[in-house]
Coordinates of C-alpha atoms in Angstrom, one line a residue:
Chain A
M467 CA -30.5 -14.1 6.5
P468 CA -33.3 -14.9 8.9
R469 CA -34.9 -12.0 10.7
T470 CA -33.6 -11.5 14.2
D471 CA -34.8 -9.3 17.0
G472 CA -31.3 -7.9 17.5
V473 CA -29.9 -11.0 19.2
G474 CA -27.2 -11.4 16.6
A475 CA -26.2 -7.8 17.1
W476 CA -26.1 -8.2 20.8
L477 CA -23.9 -11.3 20.5
Q478 CA -21.5 -9.5 18.2
I479 CA -20.9 -6.7 20.7
T480 CA -20.8 -9.0 23.7
P481 CA -17.0 -9.6 23.7
L482 CA -16.1 -5.9 23.6
M483 CA -18.8 -5.1 26.1
T484 CA -17.5 -7.8 28.5
V485 CA -13.9 -6.5 28.2
L486 CA -14.9 -2.9 28.7
T487 CA -17.2 -3.7 31.6
L488 CA -14.7 -5.8 33.4
F489 CA -11.6 -3.7 32.9
L490 CA -13.0 -0.2 32.6
V491 CA -16.5 0.3 34.0
V492 CA -16.1 -2.0 37.1
P493 CA -12.8 -0.5 38.3
I494 CA -14.0 3.1 37.8
V495 CA -17.2 2.3 39.6
T496 CA -15.2 0.6 42.4
I497 CA -13.0 3.7 42.8
A498 CA -16.0 6.0 42.8
V499 CA -17.7 3.9 45.5
V500 CA -14.5 3.6 47.6
S501 CA -14.0 7.3 47.4
F502 CA -17.0 7.8 49.7
W503 CA -15.7 5.3 52.3
G504 CA -14.2 6.2 55.6
Y505 CA -10.7 5.3 56.8
N506 CA -8.6 5.6 59.9
E507 CA -4.9 4.7 60.7
W508 CA -5.3 1.0 60.3
S509 CA -8.3 0.2 58.2
F510 CA -10.9 1.5 55.8
F511 CA -14.6 0.7 55.8
P512 CA -17.8 1.1 53.9
D513 CA -19.5 4.4 54.6
F514 CA -20.9 7.4 52.8
T515 CA -18.9 10.4 53.7
L516 CA -17.8 13.5 51.7
E517 CA -14.8 14.0 54.0
N518 CA -12.3 12.6 51.5
Y519 CA -13.4 15.1 48.9
E520 CA -13.7 17.9 51.4
Y521 CA -10.2 17.3 52.6
H522 CA -8.8 16.8 49.1
L523 CA -10.4 19.9 47.7
T524 CA -9.6 22.2 50.6
A525 CA -6.0 21.2 51.2
K526 CA -3.5 23.8 50.0
V527 CA -1.2 21.1 48.8
T528 CA -3.8 19.8 46.3
W529 CA -4.0 23.1 44.6
Q530 CA -0.3 23.6 44.5
T531 CA 0.1 20.1 43.1
Y532 CA -2.5 20.7 40.5
L533 CA -0.7 24.0 39.6
T534 CA 2.6 22.1 39.2
T535 CA 0.9 19.4 37.1
V536 CA -0.8 21.9 34.8
K537 CA 2.5 23.6 34.4
Y538 CA 4.1 20.3 33.3
V539 CA 1.2 19.7 31.0
A540 CA 1.4 23.2 29.4
L541 CA 5.1 23.1 28.8
T542 CA 5.2 19.5 27.6
W543 CA 2.3 20.3 25.3
I544 CA 4.0 23.3 23.8
F545 CA 7.2 21.4 23.1
T546 CA 5.5 18.3 21.8
V547 CA 3.3 20.2 19.5
V548 CA 6.2 22.2 18.0
I549 CA 8.4 19.1 17.7
G550 CA 5.5 16.8 16.6
F551 CA 4.2 19.2 14.0
T552 CA 7.7 19.8 12.6
V553 CA 8.6 16.2 12.4
A554 CA 5.2 15.3 10.8
Y555 CA 5.5 18.2 8.4
F556 CA 8.9 17.0 7.3
L557 CA 7.8 13.4 6.9
A558 CA 4.6 14.3 5.1
F559 CA 5.6 17.2 2.8
H560 CA 9.4 17.1 2.4
V561 CA 10.1 13.4 2.1
R562 CA 8.8 12.6 -1.4
S563 CA 8.9 8.8 -1.6
L564 CA 6.5 6.7 0.3
T565 CA 9.3 4.2 1.0
W566 CA 11.3 6.8 2.8
Q567 CA 8.3 8.1 4.6
I568 CA 7.6 4.7 6.0
A569 CA 11.3 4.0 6.8
L570 CA 11.7 7.4 8.6
F571 CA 8.4 6.9 10.4
L572 CA 9.6 3.5 11.7
V573 CA 12.9 5.1 12.8
C574 CA 10.7 7.5 15.0
T575 CA 9.2 4.4 16.8
I576 CA 12.6 2.8 17.6
P577 CA 12.7 4.3 21.1
F578 CA 9.5 2.5 21.8
W579 CA 11.3 -0.8 21.7
T580 CA 12.4 -0.2 25.3
S581 CA 10.2 0.6 28.2
N582 CA 9.3 4.1 29.4
I583 CA 11.2 3.6 32.6
I584 CA 14.5 2.6 30.9
R585 CA 14.3 5.5 28.5
M586 CA 13.7 7.8 31.4
I587 CA 16.4 6.4 33.6
S588 CA 18.9 6.6 30.8
W589 CA 18.8 10.4 31.1
I590 CA 20.2 10.2 34.6
P591 CA 23.8 9.3 33.6
F592 CA 23.6 11.8 30.8
L593 CA 22.3 14.8 32.8
G594 CA 23.9 14.1 36.2
R595 CA 26.4 16.4 37.9
E596 CA 29.2 14.1 36.6
G597 CA 27.2 13.1 33.6
L598 CA 28.0 13.2 29.9
A599 CA 26.4 16.6 29.3
N600 CA 28.2 18.4 32.1
N601 CA 31.6 16.7 31.4
A602 CA 31.4 17.5 27.7
L603 CA 30.5 21.1 28.4
I604 CA 33.3 21.5 30.8
A605 CA 35.7 19.8 28.4
V606 CA 34.9 22.2 25.6
G607 CA 35.2 25.1 28.1
A608 CA 31.6 26.3 27.8
I609 CA 31.1 26.1 31.6
D610 CA 33.4 26.1 34.6
K611 CA 31.3 24.1 37.1
P612 CA 28.6 21.5 36.5
L613 CA 25.1 22.8 35.7
E614 CA 22.9 21.9 38.6
F615 CA 19.5 22.3 36.9
L616 CA 20.1 19.5 34.4
L617 CA 18.9 16.7 36.6
F618 CA 16.4 16.4 39.4
S619 CA 14.6 19.6 38.3
D620 CA 11.6 20.8 36.4
F621 CA 13.8 21.0 33.4
A622 CA 14.6 17.2 33.7
V623 CA 10.9 16.4 34.2
I624 CA 9.8 18.3 31.1
L625 CA 12.7 16.9 29.0
A626 CA 11.7 13.4 29.9
F627 CA 8.0 14.1 29.2
V628 CA 8.8 15.6 25.8
H629 CA 11.1 12.7 25.0
L630 CA 8.5 10.1 26.1
Y631 CA 5.5 11.7 24.5
A632 CA 6.6 13.6 21.3
L633 CA 5.8 10.5 19.2
F634 CA 2.2 10.6 20.5
M635 CA 2.0 14.0 18.7
V636 CA 3.9 13.0 15.6
V637 CA 1.7 10.0 14.7
P638 CA -1.7 11.6 14.6
I639 CA -0.4 14.8 13.0
F640 CA 1.4 12.8 10.4
N641 CA -1.7 10.7 9.8
T642 CA -3.8 13.9 9.2
M643 CA -1.2 15.5 7.0
M644 CA -0.9 12.4 4.8
R645 CA -4.6 12.8 4.0
I646 CA -4.2 16.4 2.9
D647 CA -4.7 16.4 -0.9
K648 CA -1.4 17.6 -2.4
S649 CA -3.3 19.5 -5.0
L650 CA -4.6 21.8 -2.2
I651 CA -1.0 22.9 -1.7
E652 CA -0.7 23.6 -5.4
A653 CA -4.0 25.4 -5.4
A654 CA -2.7 27.6 -2.6
R655 CA 0.5 28.3 -4.6
D656 CA -1.6 29.0 -7.7
A657 CA -3.5 31.6 -5.6
G658 CA -0.3 33.3 -4.7
A659 CA 0.2 32.0 -1.2
S660 CA 3.8 32.0 0.1
S661 CA 5.1 28.8 1.8
F662 CA 4.4 30.4 5.1
Q663 CA 0.9 31.4 4.1
T664 CA 0.2 27.9 2.8
L665 CA 1.4 26.6 6.2
T666 CA -0.8 29.0 8.2
N667 CA -3.9 29.1 5.9
V668 CA -4.0 25.5 4.6
I669 CA -1.8 23.0 6.4
I670 CA -2.3 24.0 10.0
P671 CA -6.1 24.3 9.8
L672 CA -6.3 21.0 8.0
S673 CA -3.9 19.3 10.6
K674 CA -6.0 20.5 13.5
P675 CA -7.7 17.2 14.2
G676 CA -4.4 15.4 14.3
I677 CA -2.9 18.1 16.6
M678 CA -6.0 17.7 18.8
I679 CA -5.8 13.9 19.1
G680 CA -2.0 14.2 19.9
S681 CA -2.8 16.9 22.5
I682 CA -5.4 14.6 24.2
F683 CA -2.8 11.8 24.4
V684 CA -0.1 14.2 25.8
V685 CA -2.5 15.9 28.3
T686 CA -3.9 12.7 29.7
L687 CA -0.6 11.0 29.9
V688 CA 1.1 13.9 31.7
M689 CA -1.8 14.6 34.0
G690 CA -1.8 11.1 35.2
D691 CA 1.9 10.6 35.4
F692 CA 3.7 9.9 38.7
I693 CA 6.8 7.9 37.8
T694 CA 8.5 10.4 35.5
V695 CA 8.0 13.2 38.0
R696 CA 9.4 11.1 40.8
F697 CA 12.5 9.9 38.9
M698 CA 13.4 13.1 37.0
S699 CA 12.7 15.5 39.9
G700 CA 14.5 13.3 42.4
S701 CA 11.3 13.2 44.4
Q702 CA 11.5 17.0 44.8
S703 CA 8.4 17.8 42.8
A704 CA 4.9 16.7 43.2
S705 CA 2.2 15.9 40.7
V706 CA -1.4 14.8 41.1
G707 CA -0.3 11.2 40.3
R708 CA 2.3 11.3 43.0
L709 CA -0.2 12.6 45.5
I710 CA -2.4 9.6 44.8
Q711 CA 0.6 7.3 44.9
N712 CA 1.5 8.6 48.3
E713 CA -2.0 8.1 49.7
I714 CA -1.9 4.5 48.4
S715 CA 1.4 3.8 50.0
L716 CA -0.1 5.1 53.3
L717 CA -3.0 2.7 52.7
Q718 CA -5.4 5.6 52.6
Y719 CA -7.4 4.0 49.8
P720 CA -10.6 6.1 50.1
A721 CA -8.5 9.3 50.1
A722 CA -6.6 8.1 47.0
A723 CA -9.9 7.1 45.4
A724 CA -11.3 10.6 45.9
S725 CA -8.2 12.2 44.5
A726 CA -8.4 9.8 41.5
V727 CA -12.0 10.7 40.9
V728 CA -11.2 14.4 41.0
L729 CA -8.3 13.9 38.6
L730 CA -10.5 11.9 36.3
I731 CA -13.1 14.6 36.2
T732 CA -10.5 17.3 35.7
V733 CA -9.0 15.4 32.7
L734 CA -12.4 14.7 31.2
L735 CA -13.2 18.4 31.5
M736 CA -10.0 19.4 29.8
I737 CA -10.7 16.9 27.0
G738 CA -14.2 18.2 26.7
I739 CA -12.9 21.8 26.3
M740 CA -10.4 20.7 23.7
M741 CA -13.1 18.9 21.7
R742 CA -15.1 22.0 21.6
F743 CA -12.4 23.6 19.5
V744 CA -11.9 20.9 16.9
N745 CA -14.2 18.2 15.5
I746 CA -12.1 15.1 15.6
R747 CA -14.9 12.7 14.8
K748 CA -14.2 12.6 11.1
E749 CA -10.6 11.4 11.9
L750 CA -11.7 8.3 13.8
Chain B
M1291 CA -6.1 41.9 -17.3
T1292 CA -3.5 41.9 -20.0
T1293 CA -5.1 42.9 -23.3
N1294 CA -2.6 41.2 -25.6
A1295 CA -2.3 37.8 -23.9
T1296 CA -1.0 35.7 -26.8
L1297 CA 0.7 32.6 -25.4
E1298 CA 3.8 31.3 -27.1
L1299 CA 5.5 28.0 -26.4
A1300 CA 9.0 27.9 -27.7
S1301 CA 10.5 24.4 -27.9
V1302 CA 9.1 23.7 -24.5
T1303 CA 10.4 20.4 -23.2
K1304 CA 9.8 18.4 -20.1
R1305 CA 12.0 15.5 -19.0
Y1306 CA 11.6 13.2 -16.1
G1307 CA 15.0 11.5 -15.8
D1308 CA 15.4 9.8 -19.2
T1309 CA 11.7 10.0 -20.1
V1310 CA 10.7 12.9 -22.3
A1311 CA 7.1 13.8 -21.4
V1312 CA 6.9 16.9 -23.6
D1313 CA 9.1 17.0 -26.6
A1314 CA 10.1 20.5 -27.9
I1315 CA 6.6 21.9 -28.4
N1316 CA 6.3 25.1 -30.5
Q1317 CA 2.8 26.6 -30.5
R1318 CA 1.1 30.0 -30.5
I1319 CA -2.3 30.4 -28.9
N1320 CA -3.9 33.7 -29.7
A1321 CA -5.5 35.8 -27.0
G1322 CA -9.1 35.1 -26.3
S1323 CA -9.2 31.7 -27.8
Y1324 CA -10.6 28.5 -26.4
C1325 CA -7.8 25.9 -26.9
C1326 CA -8.1 22.2 -26.2
L1327 CA -5.1 20.0 -25.6
L1328 CA -6.5 16.7 -26.7
G1329 CA -4.8 13.3 -26.4
P1330 CA -4.7 10.0 -24.7
S1331 CA -3.4 9.7 -21.1
G1332 CA 0.3 10.0 -20.9
C1333 CA 0.6 12.1 -24.1
G1334 CA 2.1 15.1 -22.2
K1335 CA -1.0 17.3 -22.3
S1336 CA -1.2 17.6 -18.5
S1337 CA 2.5 18.2 -18.2
T1338 CA 2.2 21.0 -20.8
L1339 CA -0.6 22.6 -18.9
R1340 CA 1.2 22.4 -15.6
M1341 CA 4.3 23.9 -17.2
I1342 CA 2.2 26.8 -18.4
A1343 CA 0.7 27.1 -14.9
G1344 CA 4.1 27.1 -13.3
H1345 CA 3.4 23.9 -11.3
E1346 CA 6.0 22.0 -13.2
T1347 CA 9.5 23.3 -14.1
V1348 CA 10.3 23.6 -17.8
S1349 CA 13.3 21.5 -18.7
I1350 CA 14.2 23.4 -21.9
G1351 CA 12.4 26.1 -23.8
D1352 CA 10.4 29.3 -23.0
I1353 CA 6.9 30.2 -22.3
I1354 CA 5.9 33.7 -23.3
L1355 CA 2.7 35.3 -22.4
G1356 CA 1.8 38.7 -23.8
G1357 CA 5.4 39.5 -24.6
T1358 CA 6.7 38.5 -21.1
N1359 CA 8.8 35.5 -20.6
I1360 CA 7.0 33.7 -17.7
T1361 CA 9.0 30.5 -17.9
D1362 CA 10.5 30.9 -14.4
L1363 CA 7.9 33.0 -12.7
P1364 CA 5.9 31.6 -9.8
P1365 CA 2.3 30.5 -10.6
A1366 CA 0.6 33.6 -9.2
R1367 CA 2.7 36.1 -11.1
R1368 CA 2.2 34.7 -14.5
G1369 CA -1.2 35.9 -15.3
T1370 CA -2.5 32.4 -15.4
A1371 CA -4.9 30.6 -13.1
M1372 CA -5.5 27.0 -12.8
M1373 CA -8.6 25.0 -12.2
F1374 CA -7.6 21.6 -10.8
Q1375 CA -9.0 18.3 -12.0
N1376 CA -10.6 17.5 -8.6
Y1377 CA -11.2 21.2 -8.1
A1378 CA -8.9 21.3 -5.0
L1379 CA -11.3 23.4 -3.0
F1380 CA -10.1 24.1 0.6
P1381 CA -12.3 21.9 2.7
H1382 CA -11.9 24.0 5.8
L1383 CA -13.1 27.2 4.1
S1384 CA -16.6 28.2 3.1
V1385 CA -17.4 28.8 -0.5
I1386 CA -16.9 32.6 -0.3
D1387 CA -13.6 32.2 1.6
N1388 CA -12.4 29.7 -1.0
V1389 CA -13.1 32.2 -3.8
A1390 CA -11.5 35.1 -1.8
F1391 CA -8.5 33.0 -0.9
S1392 CA -6.0 34.6 -3.3
L1393 CA -7.1 38.1 -2.4
K1394 CA -6.5 37.2 1.3
M1395 CA -3.0 36.0 0.4
R1396 CA -2.4 39.4 -1.2
G1397 CA -3.4 41.1 2.0
I1398 CA -6.6 42.7 0.7
G1399 CA -9.1 43.7 3.4
M1400 CA -12.0 41.5 4.4
A1401 CA -14.8 43.7 3.1
E1402 CA -13.1 44.3 -0.3
R1403 CA -12.2 40.7 -0.9
L1404 CA -15.6 39.3 0.1
G1405 CA -17.2 41.9 -2.2
A1406 CA -15.0 40.7 -5.1
A1407 CA -15.7 37.1 -4.3
G1408 CA -19.4 37.8 -4.1
D1409 CA -19.3 39.3 -7.6
L1410 CA -17.6 36.1 -9.0
L1411 CA -20.1 33.8 -7.2
D1412 CA -22.7 35.9 -8.9
L1413 CA -21.0 35.2 -12.3
V1414 CA -21.1 31.4 -11.7
H1415 CA -24.6 31.6 -10.1
M1416 CA -23.4 30.3 -6.7
T1417 CA -24.4 33.3 -4.6
A1418 CA -26.9 31.3 -2.6
Y1419 CA -24.2 28.9 -1.5
A1420 CA -21.7 31.4 -0.3
D1421 CA -21.7 30.1 3.3
R1422 CA -21.7 26.4 2.5
Y1423 CA -18.6 24.2 2.8
P1424 CA -17.2 22.3 -0.2
N1425 CA -18.4 18.9 1.1
Q1426 CA -21.9 20.2 1.1
L1427 CA -21.9 20.9 -2.6
S1428 CA -22.5 18.6 -5.6
G1429 CA -19.7 18.1 -8.2
G1430 CA -21.1 20.7 -10.6
Q1431 CA -21.4 23.3 -7.8
Q1432 CA -17.9 22.6 -6.6
Q1433 CA -16.7 23.1 -10.2
R1434 CA -18.4 26.5 -10.3
V1435 CA -16.7 27.5 -7.1
A1436 CA -13.4 26.3 -8.4
L1437 CA -14.0 28.4 -11.5
A1438 CA -14.8 31.5 -9.5
R1439 CA -11.7 31.0 -7.3
A1440 CA -9.5 30.7 -10.4
L1441 CA -11.1 33.8 -12.0
I1442 CA -10.8 36.1 -9.1
T1443 CA -7.1 36.8 -9.9
K1444 CA -8.3 38.2 -13.2
P1445 CA -6.0 35.9 -15.2
S1446 CA -5.4 36.4 -18.9
I1447 CA -5.4 32.7 -19.3
L1448 CA -7.5 30.1 -17.4
L1449 CA -6.0 26.6 -17.4
L1450 CA -8.4 23.8 -16.9
D1451 CA -7.2 20.3 -16.2
E1452 CA -9.8 17.8 -17.3
P1453 CA -12.5 20.0 -15.8
L1454 CA -15.5 17.8 -16.9
S1455 CA -14.1 14.3 -16.3
A1456 CA -15.4 14.1 -12.7
L1457 CA -19.0 15.0 -13.6
D1458 CA -21.8 12.7 -14.7
P1459 CA -22.6 12.7 -18.5
F1460 CA -25.7 14.9 -18.1
L1461 CA -23.9 17.5 -16.0
R1462 CA -20.9 17.3 -18.3
L1463 CA -22.9 18.5 -21.3
R1464 CA -24.4 21.4 -19.3
M1465 CA -21.1 22.5 -17.8
R1466 CA -19.5 22.3 -21.3
L1467 CA -22.0 24.9 -22.6
E1468 CA -21.4 27.1 -19.6
L1469 CA -17.6 26.9 -19.9
K1470 CA -17.9 28.1 -23.5
K1471 CA -20.3 30.8 -22.6
L1472 CA -18.1 32.0 -19.8
Q1473 CA -15.1 32.1 -22.0
R1474 CA -17.0 34.2 -24.6
E1475 CA -18.2 36.6 -22.0
L1476 CA -14.8 37.0 -20.3
G1477 CA -12.9 37.2 -23.5
I1478 CA -9.8 35.6 -22.0
S1479 CA -8.1 32.4 -23.2
F1480 CA -9.1 29.1 -21.8
I1481 CA -6.7 26.2 -22.2
H1482 CA -8.5 23.0 -21.5
V1483 CA -6.9 19.6 -21.2
T1484 CA -9.1 16.7 -22.2
H1485 CA -9.0 13.2 -23.6
S1486 CA -12.5 13.5 -25.0
Q1487 CA -12.7 14.3 -28.6
D1488 CA -16.4 15.3 -28.3
E1489 CA -15.5 17.9 -25.7
A1490 CA -12.7 19.3 -27.8
L1491 CA -14.7 19.5 -30.9
A1492 CA -17.6 21.2 -29.1
L1493 CA -15.6 23.7 -27.2
A1494 CA -12.4 24.6 -28.9
D1495 CA -11.5 27.3 -31.4
L1496 CA -8.1 25.6 -31.6
I1497 CA -7.4 22.0 -30.9
L1498 CA -3.9 20.7 -30.3
V1499 CA -3.9 16.9 -30.7
M1500 CA -1.0 15.5 -28.7
N1501 CA 0.7 12.2 -28.8
E1502 CA 3.9 11.0 -27.2
G1503 CA 4.9 14.5 -26.1
R1504 CA 4.4 16.1 -29.5
I1505 CA 1.7 18.0 -31.1
E1506 CA 0.4 15.8 -33.9
Q1507 CA -1.8 18.4 -35.4
D1508 CA -3.2 21.8 -34.6
G1509 CA -6.1 23.5 -36.1
S1510 CA -9.8 24.4 -35.8
P1511 CA -12.1 21.6 -34.8
H1512 CA -13.4 21.6 -38.4
D1513 CA -9.9 21.2 -39.9
I1514 CA -9.0 18.5 -37.5
F1515 CA -12.1 16.5 -38.0
N1516 CA -12.3 16.9 -41.7
A1517 CA -8.7 16.6 -42.6
P1518 CA -6.6 14.6 -40.1
K1519 CA -3.0 14.7 -41.1
T1520 CA -1.7 11.6 -39.4
E1521 CA -3.1 8.2 -38.7
F1522 CA -3.0 8.8 -35.0
V1523 CA -5.2 11.9 -35.3
A1524 CA -7.6 10.1 -37.7
R1525 CA -8.0 7.2 -35.3
F1526 CA -8.1 9.3 -32.1
I1527 CA -10.6 11.9 -33.3
G1528 CA -12.9 9.0 -34.3
G1529 CA -15.5 8.8 -37.1
H1530 CA -12.7 8.0 -39.6
N1531 CA -11.5 5.0 -41.6
V1532 CA -7.9 4.6 -42.3
V1533 CA -7.5 2.8 -45.7
D1534 CA -4.4 1.7 -47.6
Q1535 CA -4.4 3.0 -51.1
D1536 CA -1.9 3.0 -53.9
G1537 CA -0.5 6.4 -53.0
G1538 CA -0.3 5.5 -49.3
R1539 CA -2.7 5.6 -46.4
V1540 CA -5.7 7.9 -46.4
A1541 CA -8.4 8.8 -43.9
I1542 CA -12.0 8.9 -45.0
R1543 CA -14.9 10.0 -42.8
A1544 CA -17.3 7.2 -42.0
D1545 CA -20.2 9.3 -43.3
R1546 CA -18.5 10.1 -46.7
I1547 CA -18.5 6.6 -47.9
A1548 CA -21.2 5.5 -50.3
V1549 CA -22.6 2.0 -50.0
A1550 CA -24.0 0.2 -53.0
K1551 CA -25.4 -3.4 -53.2
R1552 CA -24.0 -3.9 -56.7
G1553 CA -20.5 -3.0 -57.9
D1554 CA -20.4 -0.8 -61.0
G1555 CA -16.9 -2.0 -61.9
G1556 CA -15.3 1.3 -61.0
S1557 CA -12.9 1.9 -58.2
T1558 CA -15.0 0.3 -55.5
L1559 CA -14.1 -1.7 -52.5
E1560 CA -15.9 -4.9 -51.8
A1561 CA -16.8 -5.6 -48.2
S1562 CA -19.0 -7.9 -46.2
V1563 CA -21.3 -6.6 -43.5
R1564 CA -20.4 -7.9 -40.0
D1565 CA -22.6 -5.8 -37.9
V1566 CA -25.4 -3.2 -38.1
E1567 CA -25.9 -0.7 -35.3
F1568 CA -28.8 1.7 -35.1
L1569 CA -27.9 4.9 -33.4
G1570 CA -31.0 7.0 -33.9
T1571 CA -30.1 9.6 -36.6
T1572 CA -27.5 7.3 -38.2
V1573 CA -26.9 3.6 -38.7
N1574 CA -23.4 2.3 -38.4
L1575 CA -22.3 -0.6 -40.5
A1576 CA -19.2 -2.5 -39.4
L1577 CA -17.7 -3.9 -42.5
E1578 CA -14.9 -6.3 -43.3
A1579 CA -12.9 -5.6 -46.4
A1580 CA -9.6 -7.0 -47.7
A1581 CA -8.0 -3.7 -46.7
G1582 CA -9.2 -4.1 -43.1
D1583 CA -12.2 -3.2 -41.0
I1584 CA -14.2 -0.2 -42.2
T1585 CA -17.0 1.6 -40.5
V1586 CA -19.7 3.4 -42.5
S1587 CA -22.2 5.7 -41.1
L1588 CA -25.4 6.1 -43.0
P1589 CA -28.3 8.5 -42.4
D1590 CA -31.2 6.5 -41.0
G1591 CA -33.4 7.4 -43.9
D1592 CA -31.1 6.1 -46.5
F1593 CA -30.6 2.9 -44.6
F1594 CA -34.2 2.1 -44.1
D1595 CA -35.1 2.9 -47.8
D1596 CA -32.9 0.0 -48.7
P1597 CA -31.9 -2.0 -45.6
I1598 CA -28.7 -4.0 -45.5
E1599 CA -28.5 -7.3 -43.6
I1600 CA -25.6 -8.8 -41.7
G1601 CA -23.7 -11.0 -44.1
D1602 CA -24.5 -9.0 -47.2
T1603 CA -21.7 -8.1 -49.6
V1604 CA -21.6 -4.3 -50.4
F1605 CA -19.5 -2.1 -52.6
L1606 CA -17.9 1.0 -51.2
S1607 CA -16.9 4.2 -53.0
W1608 CA -16.0 7.7 -52.1
N1609 CA -15.0 11.0 -53.7
A1610 CA -11.3 11.4 -54.1
A1611 CA -11.5 14.8 -52.3
D1612 CA -12.8 13.0 -49.2
A1613 CA -9.7 10.8 -49.0
H1614 CA -7.1 12.7 -47.0
Q1615 CA -3.5 11.6 -47.4
L1616 CA -1.9 10.7 -44.1
A1617 CA 1.7 11.4 -43.2
A1618 CA 3.7 8.2 -43.2

């Protein structure tokens, strides 16, 4: 091969660079720029003002919304970790044949054949006041009158989040677990570890990178969500995403951009903190 | 440590579905011996070891260690410890934590278990690496750590599954010496699975040659090498010729065959020289005889006193005592 001064290398990374620049860097820079613009009731205009940030960061509603959003993140994370770890553990260590592992894994992905929104909305006839769940519970005599908290509540929001995002936890954890050398489990048993000790001393520590990757998925998805919160809470709860959506619908683009920048920084900080705990680089 | 740790296998059998991996093995392994399970892959040697370790259930039969029936006991309560083929060190634990692992599982306090682990690291000369992680160690170092980890439970038998196969040839010879030395110092039994006859001959007090789930022959390395009882053993252990004679098949060591350039009319075998291989201290002749291919190993001095060329016809003879009758 003839010697090149890196031209070949530059050519090779050009397609990816172009895509990332056009669809990631340019939009983010645009948002960052617009977040400093000014606006009034009918228009927005180039400017350099910190008012958008000042208003966003000092408004009580922002802090309440962040609190609600973080609550959603925390609860969703707890449930998806428990469910994701359990499912992945079952697939990786209890299902012995590779064929069955692949088959069951594909079964897990079946819900993804329909869109998020449809999966979310399909909870409504199930959870509603006259929905399947309430009717069934009344029919078996477990309750006298419909349970009100099932739909249009935090419960419904969390349920939908867990339903939508549990697989994002299953996949990376399963992937890490499949790489655990089975002889390590035997070695633990040989050293007298009980099943529970093997779980806590060997499997969980070795699954940490997968748990962390899944957590990053879940945290970023829930932090940025607006549609699930809107549908499942019946527009009664707010999240940071909904805040931004509202500002956009009021055509307050600079305000929305400032909120978006703050959200982006918050999410990046959260990921940064998570990465400090576990080194996921060797998984990628 | 159990003082009388004689291991007895009583018609131990392992079946996987319809396949019999280990077929009713009866064997006694005395306390404090270095025993090698030798055989080709798939002969059942690993299954046997894993059954002794408790990582494989026994289909039929009993395993008795020091008078206790350990057939159905969990691995950690048998008085055995296993060193795995790829060492199976925990990648997320430092060397000292790996070694102390089983003590931690037993709920022994930090100071005490790290002290005990330190002593064992000392034994395998790995004290300087206590804080390293397994992926920062060479193959030989990982093996020492795996040894220390297995020994910390003070087992009466250490089970080693192809312990040297992952090492390069130079390191293999060195670790071989160290294993033997360690076994002598500790005075416990080592049961070592290998497919290498050199390893078995060099290490073992007792060799069990296995084939198709059975023990073909058991004995000291000297007995096995000098007097193989079956054709399989003769061929697997190497250095032997299997020759058809009037009374049946016999095995003759390649270095116990005399080569002459002229027949004396006695009971000699005529053969033509197909190949000559110089191996340093010996010269191997590959010969073609009516009875089949024969290898003769000559001391280099004898060979160079009267060299033999490819294509020569030679006459072979041996002492009747050196021809060992093989079981049909």
